[in-house]
mmCIF file of C-alpha atoms in Angstrom:
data_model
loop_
_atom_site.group_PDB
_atom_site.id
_atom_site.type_symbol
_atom_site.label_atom_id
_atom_site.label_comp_id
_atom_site.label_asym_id
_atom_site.label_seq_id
_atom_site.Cartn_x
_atom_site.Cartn_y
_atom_site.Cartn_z
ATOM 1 C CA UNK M 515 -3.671 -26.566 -26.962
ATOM 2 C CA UNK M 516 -0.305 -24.675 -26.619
ATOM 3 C CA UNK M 517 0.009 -21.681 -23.769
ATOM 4 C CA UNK M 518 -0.994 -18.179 -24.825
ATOM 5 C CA UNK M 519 2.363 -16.409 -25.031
ATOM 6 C CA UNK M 520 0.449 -13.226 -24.132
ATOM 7 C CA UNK M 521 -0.936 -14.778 -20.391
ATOM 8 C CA UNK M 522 2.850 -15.461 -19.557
ATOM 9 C CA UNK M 523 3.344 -12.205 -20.292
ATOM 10 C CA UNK M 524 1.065 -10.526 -17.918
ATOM 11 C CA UNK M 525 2.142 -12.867 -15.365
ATOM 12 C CA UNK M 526 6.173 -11.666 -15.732
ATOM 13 C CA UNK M 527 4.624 -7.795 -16.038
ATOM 14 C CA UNK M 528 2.277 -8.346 -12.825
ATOM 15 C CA UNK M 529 5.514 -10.493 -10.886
ATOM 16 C CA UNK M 530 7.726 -7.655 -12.215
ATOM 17 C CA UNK M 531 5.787 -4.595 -10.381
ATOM 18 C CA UNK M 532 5.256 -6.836 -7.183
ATOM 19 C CA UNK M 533 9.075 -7.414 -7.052
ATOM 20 C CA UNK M 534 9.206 -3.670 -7.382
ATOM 21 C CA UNK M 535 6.998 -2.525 -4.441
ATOM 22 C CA UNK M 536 7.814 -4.896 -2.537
ATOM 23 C CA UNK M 537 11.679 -3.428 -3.080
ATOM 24 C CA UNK M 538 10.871 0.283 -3.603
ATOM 25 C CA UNK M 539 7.881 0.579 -0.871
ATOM 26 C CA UNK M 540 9.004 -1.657 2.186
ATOM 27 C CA UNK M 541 9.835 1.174 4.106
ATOM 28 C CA UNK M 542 6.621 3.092 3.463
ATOM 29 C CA UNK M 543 4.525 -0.161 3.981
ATOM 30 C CA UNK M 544 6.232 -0.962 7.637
ATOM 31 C CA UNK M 545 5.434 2.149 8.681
ATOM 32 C CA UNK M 546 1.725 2.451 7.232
ATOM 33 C CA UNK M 547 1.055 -0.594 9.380
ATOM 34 C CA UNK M 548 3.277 0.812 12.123
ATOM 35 C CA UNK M 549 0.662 3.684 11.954
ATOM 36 C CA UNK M 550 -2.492 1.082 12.161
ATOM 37 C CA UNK M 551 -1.203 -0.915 14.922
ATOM 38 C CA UNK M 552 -0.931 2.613 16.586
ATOM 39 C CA UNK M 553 -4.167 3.002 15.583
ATOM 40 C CA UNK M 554 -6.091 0.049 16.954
ATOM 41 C CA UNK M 555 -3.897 0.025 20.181
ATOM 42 C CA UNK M 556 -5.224 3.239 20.934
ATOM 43 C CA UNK M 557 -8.983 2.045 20.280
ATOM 44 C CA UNK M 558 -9.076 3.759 17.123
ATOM 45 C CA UNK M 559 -10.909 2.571 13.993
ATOM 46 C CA UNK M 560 -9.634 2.207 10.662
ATOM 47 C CA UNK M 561 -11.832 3.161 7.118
ATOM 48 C CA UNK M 562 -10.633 2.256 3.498
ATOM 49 C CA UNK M 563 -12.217 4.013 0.459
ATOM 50 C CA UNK M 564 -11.565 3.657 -3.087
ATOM 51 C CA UNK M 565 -13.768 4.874 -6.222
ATOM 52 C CA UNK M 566 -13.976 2.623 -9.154
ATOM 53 C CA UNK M 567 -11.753 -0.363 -9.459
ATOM 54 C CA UNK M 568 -10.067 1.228 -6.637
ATOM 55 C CA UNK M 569 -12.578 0.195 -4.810
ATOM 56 C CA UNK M 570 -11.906 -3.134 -5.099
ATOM 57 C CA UNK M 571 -8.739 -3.191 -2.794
ATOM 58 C CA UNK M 572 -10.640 -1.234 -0.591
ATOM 59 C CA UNK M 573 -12.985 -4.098 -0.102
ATOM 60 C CA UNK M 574 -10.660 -7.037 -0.247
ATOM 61 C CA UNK M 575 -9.469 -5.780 3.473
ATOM 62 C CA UNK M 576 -12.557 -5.272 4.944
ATOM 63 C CA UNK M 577 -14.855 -8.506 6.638
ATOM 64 C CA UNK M 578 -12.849 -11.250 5.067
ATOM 65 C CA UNK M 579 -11.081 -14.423 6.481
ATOM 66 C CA UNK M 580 -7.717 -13.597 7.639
ATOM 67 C CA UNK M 581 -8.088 -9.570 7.522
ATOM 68 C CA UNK M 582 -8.842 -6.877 10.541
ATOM 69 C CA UNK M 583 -12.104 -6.686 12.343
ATOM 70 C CA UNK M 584 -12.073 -3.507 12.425
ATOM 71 C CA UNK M 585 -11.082 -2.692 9.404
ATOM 72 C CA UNK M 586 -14.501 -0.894 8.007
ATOM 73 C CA UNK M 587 -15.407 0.104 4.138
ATOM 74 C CA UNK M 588 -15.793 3.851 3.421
ATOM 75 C CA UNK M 589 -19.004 3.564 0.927
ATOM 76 C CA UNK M 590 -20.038 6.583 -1.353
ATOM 77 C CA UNK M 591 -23.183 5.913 -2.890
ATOM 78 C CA UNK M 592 -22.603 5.061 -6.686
ATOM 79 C CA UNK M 593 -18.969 5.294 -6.807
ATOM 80 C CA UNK M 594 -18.786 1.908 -5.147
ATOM 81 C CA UNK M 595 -17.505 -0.511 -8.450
ATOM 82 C CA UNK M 596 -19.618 -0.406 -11.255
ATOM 83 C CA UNK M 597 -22.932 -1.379 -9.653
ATOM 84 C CA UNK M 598 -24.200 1.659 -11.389
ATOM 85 C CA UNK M 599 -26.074 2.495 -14.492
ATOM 86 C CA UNK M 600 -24.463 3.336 -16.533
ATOM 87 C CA UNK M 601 -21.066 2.524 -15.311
ATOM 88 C CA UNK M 602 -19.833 5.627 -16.190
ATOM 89 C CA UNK M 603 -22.000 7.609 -13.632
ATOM 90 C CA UNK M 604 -19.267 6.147 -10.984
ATOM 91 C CA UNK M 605 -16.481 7.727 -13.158
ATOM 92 C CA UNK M 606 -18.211 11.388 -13.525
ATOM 93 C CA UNK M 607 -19.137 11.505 -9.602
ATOM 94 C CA UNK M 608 -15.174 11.059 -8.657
ATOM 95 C CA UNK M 609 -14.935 14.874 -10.025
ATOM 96 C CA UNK M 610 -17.981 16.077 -8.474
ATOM 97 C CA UNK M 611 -16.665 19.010 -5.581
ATOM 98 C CA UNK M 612 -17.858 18.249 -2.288
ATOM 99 C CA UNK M 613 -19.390 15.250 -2.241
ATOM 100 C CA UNK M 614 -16.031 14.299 0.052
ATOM 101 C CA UNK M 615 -17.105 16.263 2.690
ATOM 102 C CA UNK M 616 -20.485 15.411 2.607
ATOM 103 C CA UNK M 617 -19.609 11.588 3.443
ATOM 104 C CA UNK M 618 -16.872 12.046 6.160
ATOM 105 C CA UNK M 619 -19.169 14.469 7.955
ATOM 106 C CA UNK M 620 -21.927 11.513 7.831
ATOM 107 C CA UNK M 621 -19.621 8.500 8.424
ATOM 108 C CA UNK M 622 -18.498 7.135 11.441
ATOM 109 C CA UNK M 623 -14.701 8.432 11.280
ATOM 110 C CA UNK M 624 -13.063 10.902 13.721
ATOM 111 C CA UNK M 625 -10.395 12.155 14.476
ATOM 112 C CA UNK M 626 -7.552 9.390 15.811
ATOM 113 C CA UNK M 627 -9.044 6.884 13.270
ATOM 114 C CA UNK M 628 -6.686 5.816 10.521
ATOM 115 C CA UNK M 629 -8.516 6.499 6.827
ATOM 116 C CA UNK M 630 -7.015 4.586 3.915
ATOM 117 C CA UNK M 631 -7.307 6.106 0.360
ATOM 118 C CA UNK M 632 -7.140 3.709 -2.877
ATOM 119 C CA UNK M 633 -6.782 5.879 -5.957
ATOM 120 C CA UNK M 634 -5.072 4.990 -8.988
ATOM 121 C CA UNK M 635 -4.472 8.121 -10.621
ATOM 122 C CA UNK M 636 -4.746 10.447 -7.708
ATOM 123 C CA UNK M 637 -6.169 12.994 -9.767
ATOM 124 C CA UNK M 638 -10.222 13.486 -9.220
ATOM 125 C CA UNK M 639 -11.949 15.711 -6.850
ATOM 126 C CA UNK M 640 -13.297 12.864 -4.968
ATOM 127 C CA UNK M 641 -10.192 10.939 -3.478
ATOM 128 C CA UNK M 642 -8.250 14.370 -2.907
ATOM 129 C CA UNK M 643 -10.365 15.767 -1.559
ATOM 130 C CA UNK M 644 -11.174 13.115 0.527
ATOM 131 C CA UNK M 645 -7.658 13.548 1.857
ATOM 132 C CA UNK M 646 -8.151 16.748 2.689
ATOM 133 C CA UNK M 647 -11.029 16.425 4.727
ATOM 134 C CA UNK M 648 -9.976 13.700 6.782
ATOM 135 C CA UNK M 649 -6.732 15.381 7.424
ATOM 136 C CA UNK M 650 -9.026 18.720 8.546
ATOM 137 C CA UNK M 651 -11.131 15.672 10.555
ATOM 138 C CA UNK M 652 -7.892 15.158 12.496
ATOM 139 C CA UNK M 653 -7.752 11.540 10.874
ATOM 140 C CA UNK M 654 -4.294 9.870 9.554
ATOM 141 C CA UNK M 655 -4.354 9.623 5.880
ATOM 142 C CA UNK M 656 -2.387 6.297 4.034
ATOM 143 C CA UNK M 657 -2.865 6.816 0.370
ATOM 144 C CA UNK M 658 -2.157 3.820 -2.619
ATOM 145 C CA UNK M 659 -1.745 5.473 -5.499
ATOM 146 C CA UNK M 660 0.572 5.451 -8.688
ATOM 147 C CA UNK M 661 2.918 8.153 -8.170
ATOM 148 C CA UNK M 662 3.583 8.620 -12.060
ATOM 149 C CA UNK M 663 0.448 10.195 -12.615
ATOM 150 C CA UNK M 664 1.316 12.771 -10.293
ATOM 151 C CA UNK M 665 4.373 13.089 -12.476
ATOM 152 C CA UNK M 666 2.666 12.492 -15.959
ATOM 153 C CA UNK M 667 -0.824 13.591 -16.035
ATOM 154 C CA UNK M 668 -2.890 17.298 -14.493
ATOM 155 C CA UNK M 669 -4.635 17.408 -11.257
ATOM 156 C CA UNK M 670 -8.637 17.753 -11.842
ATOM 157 C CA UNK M 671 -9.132 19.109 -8.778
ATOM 158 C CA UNK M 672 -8.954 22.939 -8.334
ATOM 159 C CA UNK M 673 -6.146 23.101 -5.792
ATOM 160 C CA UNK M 674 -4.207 21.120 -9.348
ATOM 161 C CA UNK M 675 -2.800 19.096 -6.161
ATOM 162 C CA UNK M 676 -2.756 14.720 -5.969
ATOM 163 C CA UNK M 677 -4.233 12.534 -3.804
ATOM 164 C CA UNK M 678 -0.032 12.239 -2.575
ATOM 165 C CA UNK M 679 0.080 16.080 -1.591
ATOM 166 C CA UNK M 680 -2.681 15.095 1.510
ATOM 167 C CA UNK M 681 -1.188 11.882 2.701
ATOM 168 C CA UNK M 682 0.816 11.154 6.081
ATOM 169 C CA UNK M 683 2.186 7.977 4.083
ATOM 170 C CA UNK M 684 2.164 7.464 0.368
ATOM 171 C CA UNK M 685 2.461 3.897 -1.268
ATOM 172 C CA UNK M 686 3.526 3.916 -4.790
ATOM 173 C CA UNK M 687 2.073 1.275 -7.126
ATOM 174 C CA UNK M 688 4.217 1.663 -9.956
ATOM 175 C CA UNK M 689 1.426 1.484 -12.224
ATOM 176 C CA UNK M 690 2.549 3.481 -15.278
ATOM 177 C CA UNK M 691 0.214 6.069 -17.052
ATOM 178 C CA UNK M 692 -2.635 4.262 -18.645
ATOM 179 C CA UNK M 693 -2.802 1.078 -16.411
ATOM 180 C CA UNK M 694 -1.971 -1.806 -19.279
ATOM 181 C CA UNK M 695 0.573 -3.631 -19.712
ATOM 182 C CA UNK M 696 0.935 -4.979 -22.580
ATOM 183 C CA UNK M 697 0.458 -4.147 -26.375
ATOM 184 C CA UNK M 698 0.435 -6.234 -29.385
ATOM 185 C CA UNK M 699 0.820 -6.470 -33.015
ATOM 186 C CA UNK M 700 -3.187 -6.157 -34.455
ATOM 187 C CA UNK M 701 -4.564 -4.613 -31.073
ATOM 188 C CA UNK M 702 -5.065 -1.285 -31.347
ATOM 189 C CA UNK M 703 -5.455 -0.504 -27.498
ATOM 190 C CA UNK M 704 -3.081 -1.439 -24.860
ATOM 191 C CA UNK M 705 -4.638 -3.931 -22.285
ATOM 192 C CA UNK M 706 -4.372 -6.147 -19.498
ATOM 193 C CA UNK M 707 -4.002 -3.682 -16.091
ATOM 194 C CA UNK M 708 -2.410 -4.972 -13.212
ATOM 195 C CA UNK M 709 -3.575 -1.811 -10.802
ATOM 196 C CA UNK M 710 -5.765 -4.594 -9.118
ATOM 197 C CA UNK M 711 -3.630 -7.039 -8.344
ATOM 198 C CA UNK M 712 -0.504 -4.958 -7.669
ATOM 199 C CA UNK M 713 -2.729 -2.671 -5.326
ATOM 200 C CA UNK M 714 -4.707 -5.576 -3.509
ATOM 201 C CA UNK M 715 -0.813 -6.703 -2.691
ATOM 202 C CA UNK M 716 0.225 -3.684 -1.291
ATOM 203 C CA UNK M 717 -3.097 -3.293 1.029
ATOM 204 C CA UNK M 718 -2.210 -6.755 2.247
ATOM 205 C CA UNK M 719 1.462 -6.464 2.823
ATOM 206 C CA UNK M 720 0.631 -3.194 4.666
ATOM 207 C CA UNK M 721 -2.223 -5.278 6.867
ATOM 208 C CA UNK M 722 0.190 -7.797 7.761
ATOM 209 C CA UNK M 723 2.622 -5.181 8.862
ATOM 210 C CA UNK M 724 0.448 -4.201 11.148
ATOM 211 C CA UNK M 725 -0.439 -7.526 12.493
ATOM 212 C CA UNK M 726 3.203 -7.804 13.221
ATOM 213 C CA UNK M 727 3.391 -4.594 14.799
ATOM 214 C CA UNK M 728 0.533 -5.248 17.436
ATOM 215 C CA UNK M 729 2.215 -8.326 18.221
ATOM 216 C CA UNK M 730 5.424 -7.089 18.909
ATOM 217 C CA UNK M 731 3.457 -4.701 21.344
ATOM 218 C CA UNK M 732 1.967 -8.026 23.425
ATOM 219 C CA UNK M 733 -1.699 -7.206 21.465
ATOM 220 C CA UNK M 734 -3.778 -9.875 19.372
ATOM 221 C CA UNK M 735 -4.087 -8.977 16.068
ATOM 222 C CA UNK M 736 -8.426 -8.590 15.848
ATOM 223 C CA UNK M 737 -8.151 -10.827 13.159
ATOM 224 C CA UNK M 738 -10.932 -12.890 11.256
ATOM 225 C CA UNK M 739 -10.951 -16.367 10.811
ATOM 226 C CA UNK M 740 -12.765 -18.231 7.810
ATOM 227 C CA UNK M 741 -16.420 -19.099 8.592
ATOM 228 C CA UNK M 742 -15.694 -22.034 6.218
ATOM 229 C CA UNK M 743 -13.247 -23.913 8.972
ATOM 230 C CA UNK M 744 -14.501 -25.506 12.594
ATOM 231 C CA UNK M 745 -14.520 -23.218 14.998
ATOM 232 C CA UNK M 746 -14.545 -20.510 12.784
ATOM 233 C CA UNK M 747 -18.148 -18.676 13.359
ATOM 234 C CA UNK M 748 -17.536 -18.719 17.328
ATOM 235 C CA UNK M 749 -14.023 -17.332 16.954
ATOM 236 C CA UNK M 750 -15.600 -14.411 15.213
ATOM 237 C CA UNK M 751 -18.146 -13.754 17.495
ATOM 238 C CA UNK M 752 -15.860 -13.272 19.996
ATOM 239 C CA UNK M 753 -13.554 -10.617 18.012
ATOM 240 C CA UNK M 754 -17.020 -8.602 16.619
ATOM 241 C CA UNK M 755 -18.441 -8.953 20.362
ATOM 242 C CA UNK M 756 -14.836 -7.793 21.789
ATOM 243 C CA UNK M 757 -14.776 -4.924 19.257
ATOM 244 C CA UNK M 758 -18.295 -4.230 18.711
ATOM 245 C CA UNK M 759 -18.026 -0.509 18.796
ATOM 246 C CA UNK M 760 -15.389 -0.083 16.559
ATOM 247 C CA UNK M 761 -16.900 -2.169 13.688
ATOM 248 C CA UNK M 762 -19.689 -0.692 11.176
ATOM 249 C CA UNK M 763 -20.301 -3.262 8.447
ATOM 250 C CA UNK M 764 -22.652 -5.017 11.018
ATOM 251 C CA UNK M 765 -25.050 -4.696 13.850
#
């Protein structure tokens, strides 16, 4: 079986825009995890949301081999993925007004606790005003977003303001407009998005960052370690005993 010419492509598109924050967003990155490491040295706690697929780089830092303890998932009920029926309930609840403020005033989060804002677009009620909120909450706001759909598309919210207007750092994806990357002769849509993968990147370039900020300072990273590797269960009850009241995804 020969390779699919159109797989190779997706893999030079997806390389390209890694190359490209990785470039472009260094600066912004080092000093998102600056801002963590600030963060967890001052026994602060750290929250990541995203609606959606967003929400999937939300969850790829939280509870996982290798990532921060303390590093907790901001849930809203039915926005979370598409564990909802139907799927597009998740979609028409991102532009529902005040259903930001509802869930920061119930979480956890206060202010001198770092929130971290996934959204693609940048453009719904929910995530901006999200932003706002926590901001108002006296929380830090880090926001991974695509910056050309600031530049390319209308706000839905009614301040017509992005999810980058309420952020103390921004980091660009470089998704374009549309999220797909390629076309082809006899498909009528575009397809293949790379948001995901380019996003997931940038939330884990931004984590390690911050591991290597905390170090620099003399403090242990409150790092994870693989349940699936000797040693590995006891090493983690030590961090979640150590930093018990900093973590919510357990009790």
């Amino acid at each position: 079986m020969s390779e699919s010419k159109l797989a190779g492509q997706f893999f030079d598109a997806a390389i390209g825009l890694l190359g490209r924050v990785r470039d472009e967003e260094s600066l912004n990155i080092a000093a998102a995890g600056s801002l963590i490491a600030d963060t967890v040295a001052a026994g602060g706690r750290l929250f990541a949301f995203g609606a959606g697929h967003s929400s999937l780089a939300a969850q790829d830092v939280v509870y996982r081999a290798g990532g921060f303890a303390l590093m907790n998932l901001l849930a809203v009920p039915g926005v979370v993925g598409v564990d909802v029926m139907p799927a597009t309930l998740g979609s028409a609840l991102e532009r529902v007004d005040g259903l930001a403020g509802a869930v920061l005033d119930s979480s956890p989060a206060k202010s001198g606790d770092v929130l971290v804002i996934i959204s693609l677009s940048g453009r719904n009620a929910l995530p901006v005003e999200m932003a706002m909120n926590a901001r108002a909450l006296g929380l830090k706001v880090i926001g991974v977003t695509s910056v050309a759909y600031a530049e390319g598309t209308r706000s839905r919210h009614v301040s017509g303001t992005f999810l980058r207007d309420h952020c103390d750092i921004v980091l660009d994806s470089k998704i374009a407009v549309g999220d797909a990357e390629l076309t082809h002769e006899g498909i009528e849509a575009p397809f293949a998005p790379a948001s995901t993968v380019v996003t997931s990147a940038l939330m884990q370039a931004m984590m390690a960052a911050a591991a290597e900020a905390l170090v620099a300072r003399g403090i242990e990273p409150p790092l994870l370690r693989s349940g699936n590797v000797d040693g590995g269960h006891e090493w983690n009850g030590r961090v979640m005993s150590e930093y018990g009241d900093r973590i919510f995804f357990r009790h």
